[in-house]
mmCIF file of C-alpha atoms in Angstrom:
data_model
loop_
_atom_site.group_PDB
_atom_site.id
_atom_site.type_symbol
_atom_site.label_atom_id
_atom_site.label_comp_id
_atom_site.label_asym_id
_atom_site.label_seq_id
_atom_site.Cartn_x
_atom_site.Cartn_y
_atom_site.Cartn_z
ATOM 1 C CA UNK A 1 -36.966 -6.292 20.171
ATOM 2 C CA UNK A 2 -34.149 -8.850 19.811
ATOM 3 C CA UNK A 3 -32.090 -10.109 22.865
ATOM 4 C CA UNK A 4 -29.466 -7.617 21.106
ATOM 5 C CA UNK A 5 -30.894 -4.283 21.695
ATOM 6 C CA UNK A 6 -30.407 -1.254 23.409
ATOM 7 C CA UNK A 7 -32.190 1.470 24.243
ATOM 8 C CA UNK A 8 -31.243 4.733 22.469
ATOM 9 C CA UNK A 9 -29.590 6.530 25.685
ATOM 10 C CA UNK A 10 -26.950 3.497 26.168
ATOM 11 C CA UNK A 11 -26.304 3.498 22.263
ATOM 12 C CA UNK A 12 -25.670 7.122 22.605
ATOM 13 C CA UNK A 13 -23.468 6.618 25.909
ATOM 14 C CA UNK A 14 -21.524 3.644 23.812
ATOM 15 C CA UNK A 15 -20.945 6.256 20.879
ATOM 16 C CA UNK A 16 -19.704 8.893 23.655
ATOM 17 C CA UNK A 17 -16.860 6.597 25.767
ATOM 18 C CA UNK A 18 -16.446 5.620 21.639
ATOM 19 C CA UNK A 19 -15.554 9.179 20.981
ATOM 20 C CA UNK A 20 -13.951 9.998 24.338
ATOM 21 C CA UNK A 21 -11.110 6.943 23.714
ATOM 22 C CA UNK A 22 -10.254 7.502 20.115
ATOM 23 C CA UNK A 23 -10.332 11.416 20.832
ATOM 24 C CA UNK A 24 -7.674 11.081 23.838
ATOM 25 C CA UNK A 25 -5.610 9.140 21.861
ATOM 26 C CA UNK A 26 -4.860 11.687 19.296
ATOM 27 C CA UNK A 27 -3.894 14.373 22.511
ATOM 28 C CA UNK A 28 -0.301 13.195 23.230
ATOM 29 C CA UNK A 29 0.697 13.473 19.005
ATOM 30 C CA UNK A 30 -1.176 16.805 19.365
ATOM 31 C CA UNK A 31 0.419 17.942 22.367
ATOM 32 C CA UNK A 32 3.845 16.625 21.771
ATOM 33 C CA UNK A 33 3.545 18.932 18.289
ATOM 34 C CA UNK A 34 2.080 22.479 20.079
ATOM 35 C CA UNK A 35 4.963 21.952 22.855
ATOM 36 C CA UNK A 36 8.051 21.291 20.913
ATOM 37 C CA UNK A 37 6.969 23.122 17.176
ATOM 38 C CA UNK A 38 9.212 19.896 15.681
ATOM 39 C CA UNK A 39 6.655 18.622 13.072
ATOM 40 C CA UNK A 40 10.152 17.314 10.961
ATOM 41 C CA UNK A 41 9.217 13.855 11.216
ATOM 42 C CA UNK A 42 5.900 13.917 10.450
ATOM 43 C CA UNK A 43 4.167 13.494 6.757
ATOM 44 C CA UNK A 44 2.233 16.299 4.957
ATOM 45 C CA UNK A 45 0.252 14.302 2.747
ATOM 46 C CA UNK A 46 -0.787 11.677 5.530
ATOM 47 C CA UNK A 47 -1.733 14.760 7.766
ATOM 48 C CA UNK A 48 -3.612 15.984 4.409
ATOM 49 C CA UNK A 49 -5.681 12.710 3.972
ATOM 50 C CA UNK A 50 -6.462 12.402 7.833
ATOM 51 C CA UNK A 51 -7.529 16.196 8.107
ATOM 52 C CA UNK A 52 -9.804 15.574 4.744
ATOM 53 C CA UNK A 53 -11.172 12.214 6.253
ATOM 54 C CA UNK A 54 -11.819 13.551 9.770
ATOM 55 C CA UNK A 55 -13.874 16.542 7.837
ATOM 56 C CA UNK A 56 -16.084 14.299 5.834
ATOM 57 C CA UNK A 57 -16.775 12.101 8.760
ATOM 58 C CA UNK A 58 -18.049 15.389 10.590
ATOM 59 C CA UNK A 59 -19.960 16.215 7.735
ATOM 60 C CA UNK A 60 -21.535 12.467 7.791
ATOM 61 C CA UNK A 61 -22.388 13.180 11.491
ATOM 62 C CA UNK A 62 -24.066 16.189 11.092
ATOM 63 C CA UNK A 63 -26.231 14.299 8.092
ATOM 64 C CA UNK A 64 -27.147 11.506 10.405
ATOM 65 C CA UNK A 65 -26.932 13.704 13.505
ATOM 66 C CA UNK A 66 -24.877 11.470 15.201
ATOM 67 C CA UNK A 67 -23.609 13.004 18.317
ATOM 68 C CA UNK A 68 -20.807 11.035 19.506
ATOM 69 C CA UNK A 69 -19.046 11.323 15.349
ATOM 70 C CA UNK A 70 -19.652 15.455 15.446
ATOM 71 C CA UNK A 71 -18.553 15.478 18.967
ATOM 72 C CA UNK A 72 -15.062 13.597 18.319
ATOM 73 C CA UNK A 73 -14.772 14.616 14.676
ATOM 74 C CA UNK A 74 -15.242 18.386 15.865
ATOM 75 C CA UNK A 75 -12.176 17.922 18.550
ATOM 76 C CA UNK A 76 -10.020 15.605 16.365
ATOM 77 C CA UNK A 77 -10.111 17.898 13.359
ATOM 78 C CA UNK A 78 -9.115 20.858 15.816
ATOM 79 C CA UNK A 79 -6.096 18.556 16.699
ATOM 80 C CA UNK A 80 -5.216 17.456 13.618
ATOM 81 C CA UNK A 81 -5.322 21.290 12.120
ATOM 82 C CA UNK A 82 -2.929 22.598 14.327
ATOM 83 C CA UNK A 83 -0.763 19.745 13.525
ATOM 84 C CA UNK A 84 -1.166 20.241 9.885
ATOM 85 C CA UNK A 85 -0.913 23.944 10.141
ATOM 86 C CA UNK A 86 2.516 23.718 12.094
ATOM 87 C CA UNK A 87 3.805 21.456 9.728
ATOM 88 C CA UNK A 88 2.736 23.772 6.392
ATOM 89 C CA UNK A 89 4.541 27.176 8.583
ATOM 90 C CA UNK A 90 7.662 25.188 9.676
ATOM 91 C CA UNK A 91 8.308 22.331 7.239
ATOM 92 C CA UNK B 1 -35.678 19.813 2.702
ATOM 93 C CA UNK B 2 -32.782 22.585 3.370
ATOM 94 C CA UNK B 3 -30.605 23.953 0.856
ATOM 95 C CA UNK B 4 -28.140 21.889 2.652
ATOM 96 C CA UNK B 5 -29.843 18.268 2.043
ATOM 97 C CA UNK B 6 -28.468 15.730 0.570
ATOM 98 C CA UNK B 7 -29.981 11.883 -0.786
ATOM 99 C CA UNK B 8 -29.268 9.342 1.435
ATOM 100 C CA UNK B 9 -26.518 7.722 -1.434
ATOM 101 C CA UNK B 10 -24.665 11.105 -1.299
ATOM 102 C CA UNK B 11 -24.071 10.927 2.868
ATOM 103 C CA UNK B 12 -23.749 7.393 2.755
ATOM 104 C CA UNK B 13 -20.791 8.267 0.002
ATOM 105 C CA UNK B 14 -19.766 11.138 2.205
ATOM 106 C CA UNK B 15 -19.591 8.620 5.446
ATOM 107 C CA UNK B 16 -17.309 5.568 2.587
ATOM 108 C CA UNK B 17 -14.908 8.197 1.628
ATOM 109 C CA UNK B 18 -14.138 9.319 5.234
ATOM 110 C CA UNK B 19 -13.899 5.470 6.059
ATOM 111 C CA UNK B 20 -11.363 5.110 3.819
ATOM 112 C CA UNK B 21 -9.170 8.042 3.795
ATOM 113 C CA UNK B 22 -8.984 7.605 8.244
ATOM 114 C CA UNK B 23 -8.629 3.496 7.571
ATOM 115 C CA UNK B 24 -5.510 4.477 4.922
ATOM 116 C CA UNK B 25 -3.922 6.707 7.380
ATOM 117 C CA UNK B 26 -3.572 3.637 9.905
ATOM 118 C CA UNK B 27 -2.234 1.639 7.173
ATOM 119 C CA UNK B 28 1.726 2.300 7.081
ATOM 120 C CA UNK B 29 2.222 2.262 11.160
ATOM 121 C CA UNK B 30 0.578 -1.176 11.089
ATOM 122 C CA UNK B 31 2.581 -2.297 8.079
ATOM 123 C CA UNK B 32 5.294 -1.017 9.697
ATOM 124 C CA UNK B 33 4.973 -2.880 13.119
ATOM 125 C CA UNK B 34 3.764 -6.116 10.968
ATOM 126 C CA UNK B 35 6.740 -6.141 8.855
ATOM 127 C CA UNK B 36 9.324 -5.070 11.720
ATOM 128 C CA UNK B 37 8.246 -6.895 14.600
ATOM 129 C CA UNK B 38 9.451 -3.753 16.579
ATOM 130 C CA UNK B 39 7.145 -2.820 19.138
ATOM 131 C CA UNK B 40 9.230 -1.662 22.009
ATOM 132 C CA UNK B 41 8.209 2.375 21.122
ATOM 133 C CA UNK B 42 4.435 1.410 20.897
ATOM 134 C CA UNK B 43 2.608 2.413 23.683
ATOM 135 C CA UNK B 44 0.753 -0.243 25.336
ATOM 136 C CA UNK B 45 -1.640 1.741 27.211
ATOM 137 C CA UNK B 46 -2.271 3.884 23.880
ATOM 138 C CA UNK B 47 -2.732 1.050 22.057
ATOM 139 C CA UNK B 48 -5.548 -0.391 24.650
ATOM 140 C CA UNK B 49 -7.175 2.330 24.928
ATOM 141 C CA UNK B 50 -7.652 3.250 21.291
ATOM 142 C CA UNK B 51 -8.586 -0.821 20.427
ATOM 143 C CA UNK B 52 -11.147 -0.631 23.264
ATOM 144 C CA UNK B 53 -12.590 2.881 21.659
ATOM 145 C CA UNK B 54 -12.728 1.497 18.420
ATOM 146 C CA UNK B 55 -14.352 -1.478 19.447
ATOM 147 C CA UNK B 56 -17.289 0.454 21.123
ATOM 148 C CA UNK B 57 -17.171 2.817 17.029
ATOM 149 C CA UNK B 58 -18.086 -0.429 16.035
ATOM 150 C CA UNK B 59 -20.816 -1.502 18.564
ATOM 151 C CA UNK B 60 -22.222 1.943 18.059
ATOM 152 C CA UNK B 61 -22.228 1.708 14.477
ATOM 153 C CA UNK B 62 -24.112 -1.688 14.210
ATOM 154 C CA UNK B 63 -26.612 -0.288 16.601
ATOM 155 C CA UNK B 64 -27.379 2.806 14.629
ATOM 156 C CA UNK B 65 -26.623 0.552 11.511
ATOM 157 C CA UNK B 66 -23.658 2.924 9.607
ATOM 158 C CA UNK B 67 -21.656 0.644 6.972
ATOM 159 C CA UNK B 68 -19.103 3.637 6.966
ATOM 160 C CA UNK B 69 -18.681 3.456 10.538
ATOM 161 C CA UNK B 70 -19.190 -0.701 10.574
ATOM 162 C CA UNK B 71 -16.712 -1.261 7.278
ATOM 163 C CA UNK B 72 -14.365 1.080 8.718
ATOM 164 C CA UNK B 73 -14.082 0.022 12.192
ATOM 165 C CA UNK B 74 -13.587 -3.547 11.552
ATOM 166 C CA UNK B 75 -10.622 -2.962 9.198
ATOM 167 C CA UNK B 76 -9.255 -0.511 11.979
ATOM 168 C CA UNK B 77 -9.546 -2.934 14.801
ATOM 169 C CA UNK B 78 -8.367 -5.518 12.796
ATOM 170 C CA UNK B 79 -5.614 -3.279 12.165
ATOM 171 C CA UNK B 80 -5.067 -2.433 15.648
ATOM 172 C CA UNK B 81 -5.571 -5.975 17.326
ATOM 173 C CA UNK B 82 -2.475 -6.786 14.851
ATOM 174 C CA UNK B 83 -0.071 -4.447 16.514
ATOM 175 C CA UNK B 84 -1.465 -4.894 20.339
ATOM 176 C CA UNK B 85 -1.294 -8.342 19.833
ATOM 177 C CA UNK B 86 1.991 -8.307 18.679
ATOM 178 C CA UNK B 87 3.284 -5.775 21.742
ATOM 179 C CA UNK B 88 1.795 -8.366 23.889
ATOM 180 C CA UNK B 89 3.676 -10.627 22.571
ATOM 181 C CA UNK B 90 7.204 -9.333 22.028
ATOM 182 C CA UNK B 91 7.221 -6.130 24.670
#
């Protein structure tokens, strides 16, 4: 046991407010998009690459069953499919 | 082993890709803010909130020791501190 660590449950809790910030950071882009149906300004292929990446990083969670990454990758790529479906039905 | 198991190089691979492909997607707003200097339609409070989540990504991922989530973390708050730094400095 170094001076560093942690017991699982507060490694788990750091992982969760982790997932909770970087998840609720995505909601105004998200909710901006579902309100307004404008998706003009924003890029396909970037919106390609960041569905793709959020997808592998679920699939990495569920491999290392790491809560906190399926938890946030599960709600992100939900976000960032609407997004990208809006975009590929109204250009 | 399930049909659905994979060697520990594959995930690992899985995890780099996913690091990557999210890292790139930050890439052109930071380039953006670096090379403008124009931070007055950043949010501030976004911009907090998602350095402080990332920061805790990065805690979590040294704890449960994932390079994907270490290697991509540092090269997102790196990314990150750049442009909060720079809203805290010009507004």
């Amino acid at each position: 046991m170094s001076a560093f660590s942690l017991s699982p449950q507060i490694v788990e809790i750091i992982g969760g407010v982790a997932a909770f910030l970087t998840t609720v950071s995505w909601m105004p882009q998200a909710i901006k998009t579902i309100t307004t149906r404008q998706t003009r300004d924003i890029s396909l292929w970037a919106q390609v690459l960041l569905f793709t990446g959020i997808l592998l990083w679920l699939i990495y969670g569920i491999y290392i069953i790491s809560w906190p990454l399926i938890g946030a990758n599960i709600v992100t790529l939900f976000l960032v499919g609407t997004i990208l479906t809006m975009k590929l039905k109204h250009g």
